[in-house]
Amino acid sequence: MARTINFNPGPATLPLPALERAQRELLDIEGSGMSIIEHSHRGKIFEAIHNEALELTRELLAVPKGYSVLFLQGGASQQFAVVPMNLLKPGQSADFLVTGVWAKSALKEAKIVGTARAAATTEVDGKFVRVPKQSELELDPNAAYVHITTNNTIFGTQWHTLPDVGRVPLIADMSSDIMWRPLDVAKFGLIYAGAQKNLGPSGLVVVIVKDELVDAGRSDIPTIFQYRTHRDTNSLYHTPPTFSIYLYRNVLLEMKRAGGLGAVEKLNRAKAELLYQAIDARPDLYRAPVEKASRSTMNIVFNLPTEELEKEFLKSAEQAGMVGLKGHRSVGGVRVSIYNAAPIAWVESLVAFMAEFKRTT
Ligand code: PMP
């Protein structure tokens, strides 16, 4: 079976062994005569997978003591609301570093819940081509928290050095770059990510949160939205997305087998470097709008001289078996999403295609 070269921005390609295992086990898991999808979330078979998935998260990210891992639903978008519902109290204000469309959405939702402000924005004419420098941040030392989006999926920018936010808790939307490399979790108050890019299928949101923040969170909001509800029930307060968690477990096992996040980072850097070299090698044809220091290793965006050429590029690439390259509908251009599971051979194919496209000599 030929696998399509899939550069989708999310849901995105997943490691083949993780899918093949799901295929083998789909109708009968562990000789139970039932699919994992048909098992109770309170039964032994699912519970073991659930706990293994939580444990693998802790292991791969070296989550320190004093932090909990939660499995939630509602996408990263729900966290835009749930973070301020829990952590932004009356009389407090939260700071947002606005670096793209998703960061803006997070700020907008927080403003519905309480007081929130942009402590920096790099928006120029509706576009973002970099993340801000430390000197540009107008941080409120009394803020309840500072929110960042570590990788901006649409504009293809990424924070390579975390902002210094002093003693204020740092909250990060890592939906499009969680586990792309090892991480010092202790630098964060809370991390959240929709699973559907680096980690697995959609339907699961992974939250890593400092227990102090959970304990101090509001308790006058609906039970289902309180982090403590999920922390105190091992993320089994209600029916979790069992199949998503099962596949997430399979994906994390593959990352572990590949050598952990250090090995994952090496490969991700090599893939991104190959692509940026291919863009920079033909300045007549390709232009990366993002400033070099802010270039993403996960979503690589570039333009061609005209929209017609971009259309032709996308069409020819598709004919050559490569899909998912169209830039986000709000910005156009080309976007190559090379999450953890995209093999370097796919990037090599694309780079070869880019080198030959419209070559006249
Ligand atoms: N944050 C980022 C950085 C994203 O890339 C996305 C989706 N692409 C979201 C949030 C929204 O995620 P969801 O669709 O899971 O709500």
Short mmCIF file of C-alpha atoms and ligand atoms in Angstrom, two decimals:
data_model
loop_
_atom_site.label_atom_id
_atom_site.label_comp_id
_atom_site.label_asym_id
_atom_site.label_seq_id
_atom_site.Cartn_x
_atom_site.Cartn_y
_atom_site.Cartn_z
CA MET A 1 0.00 0.00 0.00
CA ALA A 2 1.42 3.38 -1.02
CA ARG A 3 1.24 6.06 1.66
CA THR A 4 0.45 9.54 0.35
CA ILE A 5 3.07 12.17 1.14
CA ASN A 6 0.94 14.10 3.60
CA PHE A 7 1.91 17.59 4.76
CA ASN A 8 -1.47 18.36 6.35
CA PRO A 9 -1.38 20.94 9.16
CA GLY A 10 -3.53 18.91 11.53
CA PRO A 11 -5.06 16.43 11.74
CA ALA A 12 -1.77 15.27 10.32
CA THR A 13 0.23 12.21 9.43
CA LEU A 14 0.87 9.69 12.22
CA PRO A 15 3.64 7.10 12.62
CA LEU A 16 2.79 4.09 10.47
CA PRO A 17 3.57 1.51 13.20
CA ALA A 18 1.09 3.27 15.52
CA LEU A 19 -1.63 2.97 12.87
CA GLU A 20 -0.69 -0.61 11.96
CA ARG A 21 -0.99 -1.64 15.58
CA ALA A 22 -4.45 -0.06 15.69
CA GLN A 23 -5.33 -1.95 12.53
CA ARG A 24 -4.18 -5.26 13.98
CA GLU A 25 -6.04 -4.69 17.21
CA LEU A 26 -9.12 -2.94 15.86
CA LEU A 27 -11.57 -5.82 16.10
CA ASP A 28 -10.07 -7.68 19.01
CA ILE A 29 -7.83 -6.16 21.62
CA GLU A 30 -5.92 -8.48 23.93
CA GLY A 31 -8.12 -11.44 23.04
CA SER A 32 -11.18 -9.76 24.53
CA GLY A 33 -13.25 -10.27 21.37
CA MET A 34 -14.01 -6.54 21.37
CA SER A 35 -12.55 -3.43 19.87
CA ILE A 36 -10.95 -0.89 22.22
CA ILE A 37 -13.68 1.45 20.98
CA GLU A 38 -16.27 -0.91 22.45
CA HIS A 39 -14.64 -1.29 25.85
CA SER A 40 -15.85 0.51 28.94
CA HIS A 41 -13.67 3.40 30.01
CA ARG A 42 -13.88 1.92 33.51
CA GLY A 43 -12.75 -1.54 32.43
CA LYS A 44 -9.30 -3.01 33.04
CA ILE A 45 -8.18 -3.01 29.41
CA PHE A 46 -8.87 0.66 28.75
CA GLU A 47 -7.72 1.79 32.15
CA ALA A 48 -4.30 0.19 31.64
CA ILE A 49 -3.92 1.99 28.29
CA HIS A 50 -5.07 5.28 29.83
CA ASN A 51 -2.54 5.01 32.65
CA GLU A 52 0.22 4.00 30.26
CA ALA A 53 -0.56 7.06 28.11
CA LEU A 54 -0.41 9.36 31.15
CA GLU A 55 2.83 7.74 32.27
CA LEU A 56 4.44 7.96 28.80
CA THR A 57 3.59 11.68 28.70
CA ARG A 58 5.38 12.17 32.03
CA GLU A 59 8.32 10.08 30.91
CA LEU A 60 8.91 11.64 27.49
CA LEU A 61 8.57 15.21 28.76
CA ALA A 62 10.26 14.49 32.11
CA VAL A 63 7.29 16.11 33.85
CA PRO A 64 8.49 17.06 37.34
CA LYS A 65 6.76 16.34 40.64
CA GLY A 66 4.14 18.91 41.49
CA TYR A 67 2.68 18.81 37.96
CA SER A 68 -0.30 16.83 36.73
CA VAL A 69 -1.06 15.53 33.26
CA LEU A 70 -4.72 15.80 32.24
CA PHE A 71 -6.56 14.35 29.26
CA LEU A 72 -9.39 16.69 28.24
CA GLN A 73 -11.67 17.33 25.28
CA GLY A 74 -13.02 20.34 23.38
CA GLY A 75 -9.86 21.07 21.40
CA ALA A 76 -7.25 23.69 22.14
CA SER A 77 -10.00 26.23 21.45
CA GLN A 78 -11.84 25.18 24.59
CA GLN A 79 -8.68 25.83 26.59
CA PHE A 80 -8.74 29.43 25.33
CA ALA A 81 -11.78 29.78 27.62
CA VAL A 82 -11.02 27.21 30.31
CA VAL A 83 -7.59 28.64 31.22
CA PRO A 84 -9.02 32.06 32.16
CA MET A 85 -12.11 30.47 33.74
CA ASN A 86 -9.83 28.69 36.18
CA LEU A 87 -6.91 31.06 36.57
CA LEU A 88 -8.16 34.61 35.98
CA LYS A 89 -9.97 35.90 39.04
CA PRO A 90 -11.98 39.09 39.45
CA GLY A 91 -9.62 42.00 40.04
CA GLN A 92 -6.78 40.27 38.16
CA SER A 93 -5.49 40.78 34.64
CA ALA A 94 -3.72 38.39 32.26
CA ASP A 95 -1.02 39.23 29.69
CA PHE A 96 -1.01 37.81 26.16
CA LEU A 97 1.89 37.79 23.71
CA VAL A 98 0.08 38.04 20.41
CA THR A 99 1.98 36.29 17.64
CA GLY A 100 -0.73 34.95 15.36
CA VAL A 101 -4.32 33.99 14.74
CA TRP A 102 -4.56 31.44 17.56
CA ALA A 103 -2.93 33.75 20.07
CA LYS A 104 -5.49 36.39 19.13
CA SER A 105 -8.32 33.93 19.65
CA ALA A 106 -6.96 33.01 23.07
CA LEU A 107 -6.90 36.70 24.06
CA LYS A 108 -10.40 37.27 22.72
CA GLU A 109 -11.82 34.43 24.81
CA ALA A 110 -9.97 35.55 27.94
CA LYS A 111 -11.51 39.02 27.55
CA ILE A 112 -14.96 37.43 27.65
CA VAL A 113 -14.07 35.79 30.97
CA GLY A 114 -12.18 38.64 32.65
CA THR A 115 -9.55 41.32 32.15
CA ALA A 116 -6.83 40.54 29.64
CA ARG A 117 -4.45 42.60 27.53
CA ALA A 118 -1.86 42.24 24.80
CA ALA A 119 1.55 42.70 26.40
CA ALA A 120 3.09 42.53 22.92
CA THR A 121 1.98 42.03 19.35
CA THR A 122 4.00 41.56 16.21
CA GLU A 123 1.06 42.08 13.87
CA VAL A 124 1.77 44.33 10.89
CA ASP A 125 -0.94 44.76 8.23
CA GLY A 126 -2.72 41.66 9.46
CA LYS A 127 0.43 39.51 9.19
CA PHE A 128 2.94 38.12 11.67
CA VAL A 129 6.48 37.39 10.47
CA ARG A 130 8.28 37.09 13.80
CA VAL A 131 7.87 36.64 17.54
CA PRO A 132 8.68 39.64 19.75
CA LYS A 133 12.02 40.38 21.38
CA GLN A 134 12.25 40.46 25.16
CA SER A 135 12.72 44.26 25.01
CA GLU A 136 9.35 44.64 23.29
CA LEU A 137 7.34 42.95 26.04
CA GLU A 138 5.31 45.29 28.23
CA LEU A 139 4.70 42.82 31.01
CA ASP A 140 2.51 43.49 34.00
CA PRO A 141 4.44 42.14 37.03
CA ASN A 142 1.12 41.56 38.79
CA ALA A 143 -0.52 39.64 35.96
CA ALA A 144 -2.32 36.40 36.84
CA TYR A 145 -0.35 34.76 34.02
CA VAL A 146 1.34 35.35 30.68
CA HIS A 147 -0.01 33.40 27.70
CA ILE A 148 2.10 32.47 24.68
CA THR A 149 1.62 30.34 21.58
CA THR A 150 4.93 28.53 21.20
CA ASN A 151 4.45 27.74 17.51
CA ASN A 152 2.21 29.76 15.21
CA THR A 153 0.75 27.16 12.89
CA ILE A 154 -0.62 29.58 10.31
CA PHE A 155 2.22 32.10 10.01
CA GLY A 156 5.06 29.61 10.52
CA THR A 157 6.81 31.32 13.41
CA GLN A 158 8.09 29.75 16.61
CA TRP A 159 9.56 30.89 19.91
CA HIS A 160 13.10 29.49 20.06
CA THR A 161 13.89 31.16 23.37
CA LEU A 162 11.14 31.48 25.92
CA PRO A 163 10.28 34.98 27.12
CA ASP A 164 11.43 35.89 30.61
CA VAL A 165 8.22 36.53 32.53
CA GLY A 166 9.74 36.73 36.01
CA ARG A 167 7.60 35.12 38.68
CA VAL A 168 4.38 35.28 36.71
CA PRO A 169 3.14 31.82 35.59
CA LEU A 170 3.76 31.13 31.91
CA ILE A 171 0.85 29.45 30.11
CA ALA A 172 1.59 27.98 26.69
CA ASP A 173 -0.54 26.81 23.81
CA MET A 174 1.80 24.17 22.34
CA SER A 175 -0.75 22.63 20.00
CA SER A 176 1.57 22.61 17.01
CA ASP A 177 4.96 21.94 18.58
CA ILE A 178 4.50 19.95 21.78
CA MET A 179 7.09 17.16 22.02
CA TRP A 180 9.02 18.43 19.01
CA ARG A 181 12.01 18.43 21.36
CA PRO A 182 12.77 17.98 25.06
CA LEU A 183 11.19 20.63 27.23
CA ASP A 184 11.83 22.11 30.66
CA VAL A 185 8.28 21.78 31.98
CA ALA A 186 9.26 23.54 35.23
CA LYS A 187 9.39 26.84 33.32
CA PHE A 188 5.61 26.68 32.78
CA GLY A 189 2.53 27.03 34.91
CA LEU A 190 0.40 25.25 32.35
CA ILE A 191 0.85 23.76 28.89
CA TYR A 192 -2.00 22.70 26.63
CA ALA A 193 -2.09 21.10 23.21
CA GLY A 194 -4.63 19.56 20.89
CA ALA A 195 -3.21 16.14 20.03
CA GLN A 196 -3.91 16.23 16.31
CA LYS A 197 -0.51 17.43 15.08
CA ASN A 198 2.46 15.87 16.86
CA LEU A 199 0.65 13.46 19.14
CA GLY A 200 -2.26 11.58 17.65
CA PRO A 201 -5.80 11.98 16.41
CA SER A 202 -8.09 14.90 17.22
CA GLY A 203 -10.48 14.63 20.15
CA LEU A 204 -7.82 14.67 22.86
CA VAL A 205 -6.28 17.71 24.52
CA VAL A 206 -3.24 17.19 26.70
CA VAL A 207 -2.80 19.58 29.63
CA ILE A 208 0.26 19.67 31.87
CA VAL A 209 -0.35 21.89 34.84
CA LYS A 210 1.32 22.85 38.07
CA ASP A 211 -0.71 21.52 40.99
CA GLU A 212 -0.40 24.83 42.84
CA LEU A 213 -2.36 26.49 40.03
CA VAL A 214 -4.98 23.74 40.03
CA ASP A 215 -5.44 24.12 43.78
CA ALA A 216 -5.67 27.91 43.56
CA GLY A 217 -8.08 27.77 40.61
CA ARG A 218 -11.65 28.99 40.87
CA SER A 219 -14.17 26.56 42.28
CA ASP A 220 -17.24 28.66 41.42
CA ILE A 221 -17.30 27.55 37.78
CA PRO A 222 -19.06 24.44 36.42
CA THR A 223 -17.46 21.23 37.68
CA ILE A 224 -16.52 19.95 34.23
CA PHE A 225 -14.43 23.07 33.53
CA GLN A 226 -12.42 22.93 36.75
CA TYR A 227 -8.94 21.49 36.32
CA ARG A 228 -9.17 20.00 39.82
CA THR A 229 -12.10 17.82 38.74
CA HIS A 230 -9.96 16.07 36.15
CA ARG A 231 -6.78 16.07 38.21
CA ASP A 232 -8.57 14.46 41.16
CA THR A 233 -10.21 11.75 39.04
CA ASN A 234 -7.16 10.71 36.98
CA SER A 235 -8.89 12.30 33.93
CA LEU A 236 -11.75 9.80 34.28
CA TYR A 237 -14.41 12.16 35.62
CA HIS A 238 -16.54 11.38 32.61
CA THR A 239 -16.17 9.30 29.44
CA PRO A 240 -12.84 10.25 27.87
CA PRO A 241 -12.12 10.00 24.11
CA THR A 242 -11.02 6.40 24.48
CA PHE A 243 -9.94 5.73 20.90
CA SER A 244 -7.95 8.98 20.72
CA ILE A 245 -6.18 8.10 23.96
CA TYR A 246 -5.46 4.59 22.68
CA LEU A 247 -3.86 5.95 19.50
CA TYR A 248 -2.02 8.67 21.42
CA ARG A 249 -0.51 5.89 23.53
CA ASN A 250 0.58 4.09 20.34
CA VAL A 251 2.19 7.29 18.99
CA LEU A 252 4.06 7.98 22.23
CA LEU A 253 5.35 4.42 22.31
CA GLU A 254 6.79 5.00 18.83
CA MET A 255 8.48 8.22 19.99
CA LYS A 256 9.98 6.34 22.91
CA ARG A 257 11.13 3.53 20.63
CA ALA A 258 12.71 6.11 18.28
CA GLY A 259 14.93 7.24 21.14
CA GLY A 260 12.81 9.84 22.93
CA LEU A 261 12.50 13.56 22.33
CA GLY A 262 16.25 14.15 21.86
CA ALA A 263 16.18 11.90 18.79
CA VAL A 264 12.88 13.45 17.65
CA GLU A 265 14.45 16.93 17.82
CA LYS A 266 17.46 15.90 15.73
CA LEU A 267 15.24 14.62 12.98
CA ASN A 268 12.92 17.64 13.12
CA ARG A 269 15.85 20.05 12.83
CA ALA A 270 17.28 18.12 9.87
CA LYS A 271 13.90 18.19 8.08
CA ALA A 272 13.39 21.92 8.63
CA GLU A 273 16.94 22.75 7.57
CA LEU A 274 16.53 20.83 4.32
CA LEU A 275 13.39 22.76 3.50
CA TYR A 276 14.68 26.22 4.37
CA GLN A 277 17.79 25.49 2.30
CA ALA A 278 15.57 24.57 -0.65
CA ILE A 279 13.65 27.83 -0.28
CA ASP A 280 16.76 29.97 0.10
CA ALA A 281 18.46 28.20 -2.83
CA ARG A 282 16.01 29.70 -5.33
CA PRO A 283 15.29 33.30 -4.34
CA ASP A 284 13.92 33.90 -7.84
CA LEU A 285 11.05 31.54 -7.13
CA TYR A 286 10.59 31.05 -3.38
CA ARG A 287 10.40 33.61 -0.61
CA ALA A 288 10.04 32.78 3.07
CA PRO A 289 8.27 35.75 4.70
CA VAL A 290 9.30 34.81 8.25
CA GLU A 291 12.39 36.42 9.80
CA LYS A 292 15.16 33.84 10.16
CA ALA A 293 15.32 33.91 13.96
CA SER A 294 11.59 33.15 14.21
CA ARG A 295 11.36 30.41 11.59
CA SER A 296 9.25 27.43 12.64
CA THR A 297 10.57 23.90 12.56
CA MET A 298 7.03 22.54 12.24
CA ASN A 299 5.18 24.72 9.71
CA ILE A 300 7.31 26.13 6.95
CA VAL A 301 5.63 28.80 4.88
CA PHE A 302 6.72 30.38 1.64
CA ASN A 303 5.40 32.29 -1.33
CA LEU A 304 5.99 32.24 -5.04
CA PRO A 305 6.07 35.46 -7.10
CA THR A 306 2.37 35.27 -8.10
CA GLU A 307 -0.80 33.55 -6.95
CA GLU A 308 -0.95 31.79 -10.32
CA LEU A 309 2.48 30.27 -9.75
CA GLU A 310 1.46 29.23 -6.25
CA LYS A 311 -1.62 27.49 -7.66
CA GLU A 312 0.49 25.77 -10.29
CA PHE A 313 3.01 24.70 -7.63
CA LEU A 314 0.29 23.18 -5.47
CA LYS A 315 -1.32 21.42 -8.42
CA SER A 316 1.95 19.95 -9.70
CA ALA A 317 2.92 18.88 -6.20
CA GLU A 318 -0.40 17.08 -5.83
CA GLN A 319 0.13 15.36 -9.17
CA ALA A 320 3.51 14.25 -7.83
CA GLY A 321 1.72 12.67 -4.84
CA MET A 322 2.18 15.40 -2.22
CA VAL A 323 -0.86 16.78 -0.40
CA GLY A 324 -1.66 19.30 2.33
CA LEU A 325 0.63 22.08 1.06
CA LYS A 326 -1.90 24.88 0.66
CA GLY A 327 -1.34 27.78 3.06
CA HIS A 328 -4.09 28.57 5.59
CA ARG A 329 -7.14 30.10 3.92
CA SER A 330 -6.47 33.39 5.71
CA VAL A 331 -2.94 33.88 4.32
CA GLY A 332 -2.56 31.76 1.16
CA GLY A 333 0.84 30.73 -0.16
CA VAL A 334 2.43 27.36 0.57
CA ARG A 335 2.72 25.77 4.00
CA VAL A 336 4.64 22.57 4.66
CA SER A 337 3.70 20.98 7.97
CA ILE A 338 6.44 18.58 8.99
CA TYR A 339 5.38 17.34 12.39
CA ASN A 340 7.21 14.57 14.23
CA ALA A 341 5.71 11.76 12.17
CA ALA A 342 6.58 13.16 8.72
CA PRO A 343 9.52 11.05 7.51
CA ILE A 344 12.61 12.86 6.23
CA ALA A 345 12.20 10.95 2.92
CA TRP A 346 9.01 12.97 2.32
CA VAL A 347 10.90 16.21 2.83
CA GLU A 348 13.59 14.97 0.46
CA SER A 349 10.92 14.28 -2.17
CA LEU A 350 9.48 17.76 -1.77
CA VAL A 351 12.89 19.39 -1.86
CA ALA A 352 13.72 17.54 -5.11
CA PHE A 353 10.39 18.68 -6.55
CA MET A 354 11.07 22.29 -5.50
CA ALA A 355 14.51 22.25 -7.09
CA GLU A 356 13.05 21.16 -10.43
CA PHE A 357 9.86 23.23 -10.46
CA LYS A 358 9.91 25.76 -13.33
CA ARG A 359 13.58 25.05 -13.95
CA THR A 360 14.32 26.40 -17.41
CA THR A 361 18.04 25.75 -17.66
N1 PMP B 1 -3.75 26.66 18.76
C1 PMP B 1 -2.92 26.37 17.75
C2 PMP B 1 -1.50 26.80 17.82
C3 PMP B 1 -3.42 25.69 16.64
O1 PMP B 1 -2.62 25.40 15.60
C4 PMP B 1 -4.78 25.30 16.60
C5 PMP B 1 -5.40 24.53 15.46
N2 PMP B 1 -4.75 24.38 14.35
C6 PMP B 1 -5.60 25.65 17.67
C7 PMP B 1 -5.04 26.30 18.75
C8 PMP B 1 -7.05 25.27 17.70
O2 PMP B 1 -7.12 23.92 17.97
P1 PMP B 1 -8.47 23.08 18.01
O3 PMP B 1 -8.92 22.96 16.60
O4 PMP B 1 -8.03 21.79 18.62
O5 PMP B 1 -9.44 23.81 18.86
#
